Amino acid sequence: MEPYNSGGGVSSSSSASSSSSSSATSITQPQEMDGYLAEAGYNVRSSDLRHVAQRLERLENVMVNSHDDLAQFASDAVIYNPSDMASWVDSLLSASDFNAPDLDFADAIMTDPTAAFPADTWSDIPPPISTAAPPPMQNHQQITSFTAMEEDSGIRLVQLLVTCAESVQRGDLALAGSIIETMQALLTRVNTGCGIGKVAGYFIDALSRRVFTPQSVTSDGGSAHENELLYHYFYEACPYLKFAHFTANQAILEAFHGHDCVHVIDFNLMHGLQWPALIQALALRPGGPPLLRLTGIGPPSPDGRDSLREIGLRLAELARSVNVRFAFRGVAASRLEDVKPWMLQVSPKEAVAVNSIMQLHRLLGSDSTRIEMMLGWIRNLNPKIVTVVEQEADHNKPGFLERFTEALYYYSNMFDSLEACGAMQPDKTLAEMYIQREICNVVCCEGVARVERHEPLAKWRTRLEQAGFRPLHLGSNAYKQASMLLTLFSAEGYRVEEKEGCLTIGWHSRPLIAASAWQVMPLPEPTATATNPLGIVNHSANHV
Amino acid sequence: MQQSSPEENNIRGPQFCINDHIDIVVEVLKRLDGPSLGVAACVCRLWCSVARNDSLWEHLCFRHVSSPPPSSVRPVVVALGGYKRLYMVCVRPVLSRLSDSDLVRRVWTRDEVQLSLSLFCVDYYERRLGGGEASASSSLMFLCNPVNV
């Protein structure tokens, strides 16, 4: 087949219109392929000729007006079936950043893809055909070039989100509601599978809960069992919790050096995923393992199961297999501040480690009494080490707008990092649900219900130092281990940084989780001070 | 090796059959890399049972370690599932991720050994936790994902 003859020339609008006029007179069945173009090797339905002609005209304008961009936009387009003229014209147009309306070429017949391409017509451009087998391309949105329209929508969404948050802060809920509706409409035109579309989706959802159904929001997003499950998926899907566990374990291991009786207090046991690695490391330490006691704090189980005890049994089984003497105790408490020191049964002869993975921020509130009390009694246990891992974000600001924009930035980074990890479904979706619960709490809840009161490391430093702790530098072993762990994750983009003895893990330039270790600063004598109103000093033998 | 008399040499070749000398088989298999050891296990039943011997895999795991691991490691690894599993689940993916792209035989550092053992322990624990909640050893699935170049 010749690429063209006098009747079927494709580049000039005059010949296109002549073929459309000829088809208008000869048309009997609208779905029939145009005869003239078919002779030339192109399959275009007669009814579509006018559309195609217009698109060709527009494409010609683009070609003429953008000399320097020709090669680039031509190579951006991926064309699967050159004889399907309508679709490749559209691909070229959308690659050149023109708005490509959803053309109704759904039934375009796929024919021989090796039909001759009129190379002479576009003589400046190498034919941008992909010779792969044509996929059943039904609509043109499969061409995922990031068009200017989508980028604008993303920016617009962020602007609307901030405006909505600002109106919520002002108390103008009616305006907030209408902005939410606008955003929901805008979401349909954006790719919500990744990037700004996905994050925006979660934040719009949270805002709409706050504005439309405030009574349905509770501080705990679901049952304890559900939370444990989502936590597990979050553990699997990205390295943050692994980093937290391994770094804390390394610090605890080093602090326990030389001690034969050790006691770890875990503020949030969950499935106890942190402890197998510590048990194994203690089993292999030179000089043999110590007697290890683990006290795990967790919420009470509603259905009569003693989930804490079950986890304890599993850990005991593991410890027994590797010959580590082990004892477990579970402390069920629905709030961390309900735990009292006597429940932990700390013995003066043992070296104590207190481990808090993203728990301390729950005690922050409008005043600092709860956190100060907790830090006070932790100090009175005289621990060898206190490991603290917290989100590196400032989500405890009183103003809603500031908090909202801070959270938007923080969780965008977190979602991006999750995307890059390449976790499989459904793990990834469930991990996202875990993050979504945090977002909802930060955005929707106030007062006592808001427990996700993250504060950055600098603020925790001040708090802990005021409470009588001094920083313990995480050594180079912890840093090396963290770096190795990150290398194993198949995503470039994670960063481990060391800052004044603390380690942070982040996504590109933004730290997201910070791990630090603390030891007790010895008080010289019992005095009543602002941070230690009862003047309590532990009189038991001080471990040096 | 049987010494055959010159007359017998004319009739048939030397009668050495490696399967009669399992110690030699073990010595040979000890020097193979992981995939080759797997292939060797498919040769015949005898080789299969030899290749299942965990000490071969122990040798494989720590062949490239700069200093030999302390003796306390073996009972721990055996308790957590054995060296073959350690190799398949942790050592092989960790080594392939951490090593340079050129296939130079590198020496394994103590830290990498320690990390592998920790990951192995988490794997054991998750399998014991098991049940319908999370798939077995899924926490190490990230090691199986192709590296995002």
XYZ file of C-alpha atoms in Angstrom:
693
model
C 0.000 0.000 0.000
C 1.239 3.405 -0.818
C 1.331 5.772 2.093
C -0.700 8.297 0.226
C -2.132 9.203 -3.070
C -3.697 12.361 -4.304
C -6.990 11.597 -2.672
C -5.715 10.691 0.750
C -2.995 13.213 1.623
C -3.006 13.813 5.315
C -1.014 16.848 6.197
C -2.876 19.712 4.682
C -6.253 20.696 5.902
C -7.597 21.159 2.428
C -7.202 17.548 1.507
C -8.634 16.479 4.852
C -11.692 18.552 4.276
C -11.998 17.262 0.780
C -12.024 13.748 2.044
C -14.557 14.617 4.668
C -16.793 16.240 2.109
C -16.489 13.250 -0.121
C -17.336 10.999 2.741
C -20.366 13.068 3.579
C -21.878 12.321 0.226
C -20.910 8.693 0.072
C -21.742 7.702 3.587
C -24.261 4.986 4.102
C -23.166 3.402 7.353
C -21.582 5.848 9.797
C -19.283 3.245 11.308
C -17.677 2.382 8.068
C -14.053 3.166 7.486
C -13.436 5.967 5.109
C -12.589 4.431 1.791
C -10.034 6.934 0.571
C -7.990 6.855 3.724
C -8.242 3.090 3.852
C -6.546 2.949 0.499
C -3.769 4.980 2.018
C -3.423 2.561 4.877
C -5.263 4.510 7.547
C -8.268 3.399 9.489
C -10.534 6.225 10.361
C -14.245 5.938 10.665
C -16.139 8.134 8.291
C -18.087 9.673 11.117
C -14.881 10.742 12.819
C -13.254 12.437 9.895
C -14.202 15.909 10.936
C -12.734 15.438 14.401
C -9.547 14.026 12.972
C -9.244 16.860 10.522
C -9.542 19.428 13.259
C -6.975 17.675 15.370
C -4.606 17.487 12.451
C -4.988 21.182 11.868
C -4.229 21.883 15.470
C -1.255 19.584 15.422
C 0.054 21.333 12.373
C -0.163 24.633 14.211
C 1.787 23.229 17.077
C 4.428 21.868 14.734
C 4.797 25.172 12.992
C 4.877 27.276 16.102
C 7.281 25.332 18.224
C 10.310 24.674 16.102
C 12.743 23.851 18.812
C 10.442 21.556 20.722
C 9.562 19.295 17.850
C 12.007 16.518 18.453
C 11.326 16.519 22.135
C 7.580 16.314 22.097
C 7.593 13.882 19.272
C 9.796 11.537 21.204
C 7.646 11.894 24.290
C 4.634 10.473 22.570
C 4.282 6.728 22.496
C 2.352 5.575 19.503
C 1.084 2.082 19.245
C -0.847 1.922 16.076
C 0.066 4.362 13.354
C -2.696 3.326 11.029
C -5.167 4.426 13.659
C -4.699 8.013 12.690
C -7.027 9.456 15.235
C -5.201 8.035 18.189
C -1.703 8.916 17.132
C -2.674 12.445 16.343
C -4.042 12.675 19.826
C -0.937 11.205 21.385
C 1.211 13.750 19.647
C -1.082 16.530 20.726
C -1.208 15.490 24.345
C 2.542 15.064 24.424
C 2.850 18.650 23.329
C 0.931 19.727 26.422
C -2.316 20.463 24.735
C -5.526 19.585 26.468
C -6.591 16.301 24.974
C -10.332 15.893 25.438
C -11.571 12.400 25.841
C -12.288 11.594 22.226
C -14.767 8.948 21.475
C -12.620 6.594 19.441
C -13.284 3.707 21.695
C -14.032 1.281 18.920
C -11.055 2.062 16.726
C -10.060 -1.137 15.106
C -6.521 -2.269 15.626
C -5.021 -3.363 12.398
C -1.619 -4.126 11.101
C 0.756 -1.866 13.001
C 3.370 -2.127 10.340
C 1.332 -0.126 7.883
C 3.449 2.485 6.216
C 3.947 5.670 8.096
C 4.110 8.810 6.006
C 7.652 9.695 6.896
C 7.795 12.329 4.256
C 4.986 14.281 5.796
C 6.778 14.962 9.022
C 10.185 15.100 7.556
C 11.833 16.822 10.498
C 10.820 14.247 13.020
C 11.891 10.647 13.248
C 8.764 8.496 13.272
C 7.955 8.066 16.934
C 6.344 4.678 16.589
C 6.665 1.978 19.124
C 6.730 -1.258 17.220
C 5.559 -3.252 20.175
C 2.265 -5.042 19.856
C -0.544 -2.579 20.264
C -2.306 -2.857 23.586
C -6.080 -2.569 23.647
C -5.844 1.142 24.115
C -9.319 2.371 24.632
C -8.716 5.841 25.869
C -5.896 8.273 25.650
C -5.402 8.705 29.331
C -3.116 5.709 29.266
C -0.476 8.055 28.006
C 0.819 9.134 31.325
C 2.825 12.135 30.350
C 2.545 14.600 33.149
C 0.602 17.285 31.412
C 0.619 20.866 32.436
C -3.010 20.533 33.413
C -2.315 17.906 36.014
C 0.529 19.828 37.550
C -1.698 22.863 37.863
C -4.370 20.791 39.515
C -1.895 19.567 42.075
C -0.845 23.082 42.963
C -4.455 24.168 43.039
C -5.321 21.366 45.440
C -2.619 22.449 47.839
C -3.814 26.036 47.671
C -7.372 24.962 48.336
C -6.306 22.753 51.219
C -4.515 25.617 52.889
C -7.416 27.977 52.289
C -9.820 25.464 53.740
C -7.649 24.986 56.808
C -7.496 28.707 57.257
C -11.267 29.018 57.164
C -11.557 26.192 59.676
C -9.211 28.081 61.944
C -11.361 31.175 61.614
C -14.438 29.141 62.381
C -16.031 29.709 58.976
C -17.233 26.149 58.508
C -19.640 26.999 55.721
C -16.831 28.263 53.528
C -14.691 25.321 54.537
C -17.455 22.981 53.482
C -17.780 24.493 50.049
C -14.036 24.411 49.521
C -14.068 20.734 50.441
C -16.644 20.093 47.773
C -14.567 21.954 45.214
C -11.549 19.908 46.170
C -13.426 16.647 45.892
C -14.460 17.615 42.388
C -10.907 18.558 41.533
C -9.657 15.229 42.861
C -11.456 13.394 40.098
C -9.252 15.079 37.537
C -6.021 14.248 39.277
C -4.182 10.963 39.562
C -4.921 9.833 43.088
C -2.723 6.786 42.828
C 0.397 8.595 43.843
C 1.945 11.928 44.533
C 0.050 14.984 45.558
C -3.269 13.467 44.513
C -2.985 10.680 47.013
C -1.896 12.827 49.937
C -4.501 15.431 49.125
C -7.147 12.732 49.099
C -6.356 11.762 52.670
C -6.250 15.309 53.898
C -9.493 16.224 52.159
C -11.065 13.203 53.800
C -9.788 14.281 57.199
C -11.015 17.846 56.721
C -14.418 16.699 55.621
C -14.677 14.575 58.736
C -13.777 17.539 60.865
C -16.202 19.866 59.160
C -19.155 17.601 58.380
C -19.120 14.810 60.943
C -17.148 15.940 63.974
C -19.035 13.683 66.341
C -17.898 10.544 64.574
C -14.232 11.152 65.232
C -12.736 9.399 68.230
C -9.221 9.524 69.531
C -8.484 5.896 68.889
C -9.190 5.179 65.285
C -10.216 1.611 65.863
C -9.846 -1.389 68.083
C -6.528 -2.324 69.609
C -6.420 -5.421 67.459
C -6.887 -3.388 64.294
C -4.189 -0.984 65.370
C -1.753 -3.822 65.943
C -2.490 -5.224 62.516
C -1.994 -1.907 60.737
C 1.165 -1.337 62.757
C 2.479 -4.643 61.490
C 1.828 -3.683 57.889
C 3.499 -0.332 58.452
C 6.443 -2.251 59.877
C 6.641 -4.369 56.722
C 6.141 -1.713 54.131
C 8.768 0.851 55.019
C 11.935 1.033 57.093
C 10.888 3.523 59.783
C 9.902 1.086 62.491
C 12.759 -1.253 61.671
C 15.144 1.659 61.986
C 13.576 2.566 65.319
C 13.835 -0.973 66.674
C 17.324 -1.724 65.484
C 18.727 1.603 66.655
C 17.121 1.350 70.073
C 18.276 -2.259 70.416
C 21.846 -1.335 69.610
C 21.832 1.374 72.270
C 20.248 -0.958 74.831
C 22.732 -3.705 74.011
C 25.632 -1.361 74.608
C 24.102 -0.047 77.830
C 23.656 -3.579 79.158
C 27.302 -4.390 78.675
C 28.650 -6.169 81.737
C 25.302 -6.630 83.468
C 23.916 -10.037 84.328
C 20.397 -9.047 85.218
C 18.664 -6.777 82.797
C 15.133 -5.469 82.579
C 13.553 -3.847 79.546
C 10.343 -1.866 79.877
C 8.524 -1.451 76.561
C 5.936 1.287 76.521
C 4.061 -0.222 73.612
C 4.511 -3.930 73.104
C 2.302 -4.499 70.013
C 3.511 -7.807 68.561
C 6.861 -7.520 70.275
C 8.662 -7.278 66.950
C 11.487 -5.287 68.448
C 12.612 -7.925 70.905
C 13.648 -11.023 68.935
C 16.657 -9.170 67.584
C 17.695 -8.040 71.064
C 17.251 -11.538 72.459
C 19.416 -12.927 69.687
C 22.071 -10.259 70.160
C 22.164 -10.950 73.899
C 22.427 -14.678 73.198
C 25.505 -14.079 71.117
C 27.213 -11.484 73.224
C 30.671 -12.373 74.432
C 30.457 -13.715 77.953
C 27.040 -15.201 77.457
C 23.514 -13.867 77.802
C 22.162 -12.202 80.926
C 18.874 -12.933 82.601
C 16.454 -10.854 80.595
C 13.200 -9.546 81.957
C 10.765 -7.836 79.653
C 7.799 -5.822 80.844
C 5.442 -5.034 78.018
C 2.825 -2.313 78.332
C -0.180 -2.365 76.050
C -3.904 -1.739 75.873
C -6.193 -4.277 77.506
C -7.751 -6.780 75.117
C -11.515 -6.487 75.049
C -12.479 -10.001 74.106
C -11.034 -11.861 77.043
C -7.834 -12.831 75.234
C -4.729 -11.831 77.057
C -2.857 -10.669 73.998
C 0.051 -9.320 76.028
C 0.574 -12.712 77.598
C 0.419 -14.439 74.218
C 3.156 -12.240 72.860
C 5.128 -12.878 76.009
C 4.807 -16.607 75.460
C 6.098 -16.326 71.903
C 9.052 -14.273 73.008
C 9.748 -16.727 75.819
C 9.706 -19.559 73.331
C 12.228 -17.763 71.171
C 14.435 -16.991 74.150
C 14.317 -20.615 75.222
C 15.425 -21.780 71.752
C 18.507 -19.642 71.957
C 19.204 -20.339 75.606
C 18.495 -16.949 77.066
C 16.921 -16.941 80.516
C 13.811 -14.875 80.053
C 10.859 -13.641 82.075
C 7.933 -11.646 80.771
C 5.364 -9.487 82.455
C 2.466 -7.750 80.772
C 0.951 -4.530 82.060
C -2.400 -3.682 80.528
C -3.271 -0.014 80.569
C -5.429 1.954 78.192
C -3.441 5.129 78.747
C 0.250 5.370 79.386
C -0.213 7.663 82.360
C -2.268 4.978 84.118
C 0.874 2.923 84.519
C 2.419 3.307 87.937
C 5.994 2.447 88.800
C 5.039 -0.224 91.320
C 3.382 -2.221 88.523
C 6.746 -2.689 86.876
C 8.399 -4.344 89.876
C 11.838 -3.075 89.168
C 14.497 -4.669 91.291
C 17.428 -2.546 92.449
C 19.976 -5.134 91.311
C 19.047 -5.047 87.669
C 19.999 -2.700 84.850
C 16.850 -1.104 83.523
C 16.171 0.111 80.003
C 13.056 2.103 79.206
C 12.002 1.939 75.569
C 9.463 4.322 74.090
C 8.711 4.068 70.390
C 6.411 6.949 69.482
C 4.589 6.951 72.799
C 5.764 9.933 74.782
C 4.052 12.448 72.532
C 0.699 11.089 73.642
C 1.252 12.622 77.038
C 1.628 16.126 75.752
C -1.388 18.299 76.119
C -2.374 21.790 76.971
C -0.039 21.691 79.951
C 3.010 19.678 80.759
C 1.923 18.024 83.977
C 1.360 14.572 82.525
C 4.634 14.361 80.671
C 6.557 15.769 83.597
C 5.081 13.227 85.959
C 5.890 10.413 83.603
C 9.451 11.576 83.036
C 9.761 11.984 86.785
C 8.886 8.436 87.624
C 10.966 7.111 84.749
C 13.864 8.926 86.273
C 13.112 7.448 89.639
C 13.459 3.956 88.252
C 17.102 4.893 87.731
C 17.355 3.370 84.263
C 20.663 2.706 82.576
C 19.205 4.003 79.368
C 16.019 5.482 78.045
C 15.527 5.068 74.304
C 13.149 7.550 72.722
C 11.983 7.423 69.130
C 9.605 10.102 67.967
C 8.249 11.605 64.767
C 10.398 14.521 63.721
C 7.599 16.997 63.186
C 5.880 19.838 64.949
C 2.253 18.764 65.046
C 1.516 20.203 68.425
C 1.151 23.829 67.547
C -1.972 25.442 68.940
C -2.971 27.125 65.685
C -4.828 24.792 63.333
C -3.506 26.241 60.094
C 0.136 25.944 61.125
C -0.398 22.415 62.301
C -2.239 21.516 59.124
C 0.393 22.812 56.720
C 3.156 21.218 58.761
C 1.333 17.882 58.648
C 0.711 18.217 54.918
C 4.404 18.601 54.270
C 5.406 15.845 56.665
C 2.970 13.236 55.429
C 3.609 14.066 51.760
C 7.183 13.055 52.323
C 6.130 9.955 54.149
C 3.742 8.876 51.407
C 6.363 9.521 48.761
C 8.802 7.334 50.615
C 6.224 4.604 50.978
C 5.552 4.766 47.256
C 9.220 4.356 46.474
C 9.578 1.277 48.639
C 7.577 -0.727 46.176
C 5.656 -2.655 48.775
C 3.085 -4.984 47.329
C -0.616 -4.602 47.693
C -2.416 -5.062 50.044
C 0.485 -4.349 52.373
C 0.948 -0.871 51.014
C -2.688 0.129 51.342
C -2.840 -1.135 54.905
C 0.348 0.687 55.764
C -1.227 3.812 54.344
C -4.234 3.265 56.543
C -1.948 3.295 59.533
C -0.599 6.661 58.453
C -4.085 7.865 57.633
C -5.149 7.317 61.243
C -2.371 9.578 62.400
C -3.413 12.212 59.888
C -7.005 12.043 61.021
C -5.995 12.491 64.607
C -3.784 15.474 63.873
C -6.401 17.174 61.689
C -9.745 16.221 63.185
C -9.244 15.930 66.905
C -8.831 18.509 69.604
C -8.236 18.488 73.303
C -7.893 15.157 75.034
C -8.847 13.251 71.900
C -5.807 14.502 70.010
C -3.026 12.160 70.989
C -0.728 12.518 67.998
C 1.046 15.532 69.355
C 4.380 15.157 67.650
C 7.192 17.447 68.596
C 10.613 17.769 67.040
C 13.799 16.446 68.588
C 14.952 19.876 69.717
C 11.880 20.257 71.921
C 12.266 16.741 73.343
C 15.865 17.514 74.175
C 14.811 20.482 76.241
C 12.079 18.526 77.989
C 14.264 15.575 78.825
C 17.110 17.726 80.013
C 14.767 19.647 82.266
C 13.490 16.369 83.655
C 16.963 15.332 84.710
C 18.296 13.344 81.772
C 21.366 13.867 79.707
C 21.911 12.605 76.183
C 23.714 9.362 75.523
C 25.382 9.382 72.157
C 24.314 6.639 69.797
C 27.582 5.213 68.627
C 28.920 4.532 65.181
C 27.674 0.940 65.392
C 24.120 2.194 65.440
C 24.821 4.473 62.530
C 26.439 1.717 60.484
C 23.610 -0.644 61.210
C 21.015 1.935 60.209
C 22.842 2.700 56.971
C 23.088 -0.980 56.139
C 19.442 -1.461 56.858
C 18.564 1.327 54.479
C 20.741 -0.082 51.747
C 18.702 -3.243 51.943
C 15.527 -1.380 51.227
C 15.225 -1.023 47.513
C 14.508 2.655 47.488
C 17.016 5.380 46.908
C 16.009 8.421 48.830
C 16.152 7.409 52.451
C 18.758 9.201 54.500
C 20.223 8.439 57.869
C 21.769 11.408 59.592
C 23.574 11.794 62.832
C 23.033 14.973 64.761
C 24.546 15.561 68.183
C 24.497 11.895 69.012
C 20.977 11.234 67.754
C 20.027 9.478 64.544
C 17.308 10.537 62.190
C 15.881 8.739 59.224
C 14.278 10.792 56.538
C 13.189 11.018 52.959
C 15.593 13.061 50.873
C 16.292 16.216 52.810
C 13.463 15.888 55.294
C 14.066 13.914 58.517
C 10.939 12.026 59.500
C 11.787 9.899 62.539
C 14.350 10.715 65.219
C 15.933 8.216 67.613
C 17.786 9.269 70.729
C 19.080 7.725 73.934
C 19.206 9.213 77.416
C 20.692 8.472 80.763
C 19.880 9.823 84.167
C 21.771 12.841 85.334
C 22.699 12.288 88.941
C 21.109 14.812 91.271
C 23.446 16.029 93.998
C 20.944 16.168 96.862
C 17.206 16.031 97.381
C 15.734 19.442 96.723
C 12.341 20.545 95.594
C 12.696 22.235 92.230
C 10.201 23.260 89.578
C 10.702 20.035 87.652
C 11.077 17.799 90.656
C 8.474 19.060 93.097
C 8.621 16.086 95.402
C 12.385 16.178 95.650
C 12.601 12.454 95.119
C 16.012 10.917 94.686
C 16.486 7.223 94.279
C 18.400 5.988 97.267
C 19.098 2.560 95.821
C 22.585 1.665 94.749
C 23.606 3.713 91.758
C 24.863 1.697 88.817
C 27.778 3.490 87.303
C 41.516 -45.092 43.662
C 41.749 -48.559 42.292
C 45.014 -49.392 40.706
C 44.217 -51.239 37.569
C 46.770 -53.570 36.015
C 47.932 -52.750 32.503
C 45.928 -55.633 31.073
C 42.775 -54.383 32.655
C 43.392 -50.909 31.290
C 42.917 -52.236 27.825
C 39.548 -53.636 28.716
C 37.990 -50.846 30.792
C 38.922 -47.466 32.332
C 39.705 -46.601 35.941
C 36.958 -47.600 38.320
C 36.642 -44.532 40.388
C 33.124 -43.605 41.308
C 32.819 -40.449 43.319
C 29.695 -41.625 45.012
C 31.757 -44.216 46.811
C 33.659 -41.439 48.515
C 31.202 -39.219 50.263
C 33.907 -37.281 52.067
C 35.241 -36.143 48.720
C 31.768 -35.216 47.596
C 31.429 -33.105 50.731
C 34.768 -31.422 50.126
C 33.820 -30.596 46.559
C 30.373 -29.305 47.437
C 31.828 -27.166 50.187
C 33.508 -25.059 47.600
C 30.468 -24.360 45.494
C 28.430 -21.188 45.595
C 24.780 -21.139 46.524
C 23.148 -21.705 43.135
C 25.649 -24.425 42.243
C 24.957 -26.153 45.500
C 21.285 -26.099 44.658
C 22.002 -27.588 41.260
C 24.244 -30.223 42.797
C 21.396 -31.277 45.017
C 19.488 -32.269 41.901
C 22.096 -34.673 40.597
C 21.113 -37.787 42.489
C 19.687 -38.869 45.807
C 23.032 -39.214 47.437
C 24.135 -35.749 46.461
C 20.758 -34.428 47.517
C 21.160 -35.790 51.013
C 24.716 -34.517 51.207
C 23.655 -31.074 50.050
C 21.001 -30.985 52.725
C 23.702 -31.206 55.302
C 23.516 -27.942 57.142
C 27.260 -27.730 57.730
C 27.746 -27.192 54.003
C 25.501 -24.195 54.155
C 27.243 -22.960 57.275
C 30.427 -23.022 55.314
C 28.747 -21.117 52.515
C 27.300 -18.485 54.830
C 30.541 -17.618 56.509
C 33.010 -18.386 53.775
C 33.647 -14.735 53.117
C 33.608 -13.485 56.655
C 36.814 -11.767 57.687
C 37.096 -13.636 60.963
C 35.312 -16.864 61.766
C 32.162 -16.435 63.822
C 32.276 -17.464 67.467
C 31.148 -20.961 68.354
C 28.078 -19.642 70.104
C 26.575 -18.693 66.755
C 25.888 -22.228 65.607
C 23.333 -23.273 68.228
C 21.500 -19.993 67.756
C 21.309 -20.362 64.003
C 20.272 -23.987 64.285
C 17.552 -23.057 66.749
C 16.250 -20.348 64.440
C 15.980 -22.557 61.397
C 19.380 -23.663 60.249
C 22.086 -22.401 57.970
C 20.417 -23.298 54.745
C 17.471 -21.116 55.653
C 19.794 -18.385 56.889
C 21.509 -18.431 53.536
C 18.358 -18.419 51.452
C 16.450 -15.877 53.481
C 19.123 -13.464 54.673
C 22.658 -14.023 53.534
C 22.071 -14.289 49.837
C 19.867 -11.194 49.486
C 21.935 -9.165 51.953
C 25.166 -9.995 50.163
C 23.743 -9.249 46.759
C 22.354 -5.935 47.941
C 25.373 -4.775 49.849
C 28.073 -5.925 47.492
C 29.391 -3.856 44.656
C 28.036 -4.358 41.219
C 31.212 -6.005 40.010
C 31.197 -9.578 41.193
C 34.291 -9.310 43.277
C 34.448 -11.679 46.169
C 34.229 -9.435 49.128
C 34.888 -9.992 52.738
C 31.880 -9.841 54.950
C 32.108 -7.584 57.930
C 31.059 -8.482 61.407
C 28.308 -5.858 61.271
C 26.776 -7.401 58.199
C 26.840 -10.805 59.844
C 25.157 -9.360 62.896
C 22.489 -7.634 60.856
C 21.764 -10.801 58.915
C 21.421 -12.775 62.110
C 19.061 -10.172 63.564
C 16.902 -10.211 60.464
C 16.937 -13.995 60.578
C 15.719 -13.903 64.144
C 12.880 -11.558 63.254
C 11.980 -13.934 60.432
C 11.844 -16.867 62.848
C 9.713 -14.934 65.263
C 7.262 -13.802 62.605
C 6.856 -17.358 61.396
C 6.030 -18.412 64.936
C 3.570 -15.553 65.295
C 2.124 -16.804 62.076
C -1.569 -17.420 61.781
C -3.758 -15.471 59.454
C -2.574 -12.068 60.456
C 0.587 -11.606 58.461
C 2.198 -13.847 55.935
C 5.169 -15.767 57.162
C 8.503 -13.973 57.115
C 6.934 -11.078 55.320
C 9.162 -8.647 57.115
C 12.008 -9.886 54.978
C 10.069 -9.570 51.755
C 11.709 -6.237 51.185
C 14.904 -8.130 50.550
C 13.295 -9.831 47.595
C 12.148 -6.690 45.869
C 14.215 -5.698 42.884
C 16.546 -2.847 43.554
C 15.174 0.450 42.325
C 17.946 1.746 40.184
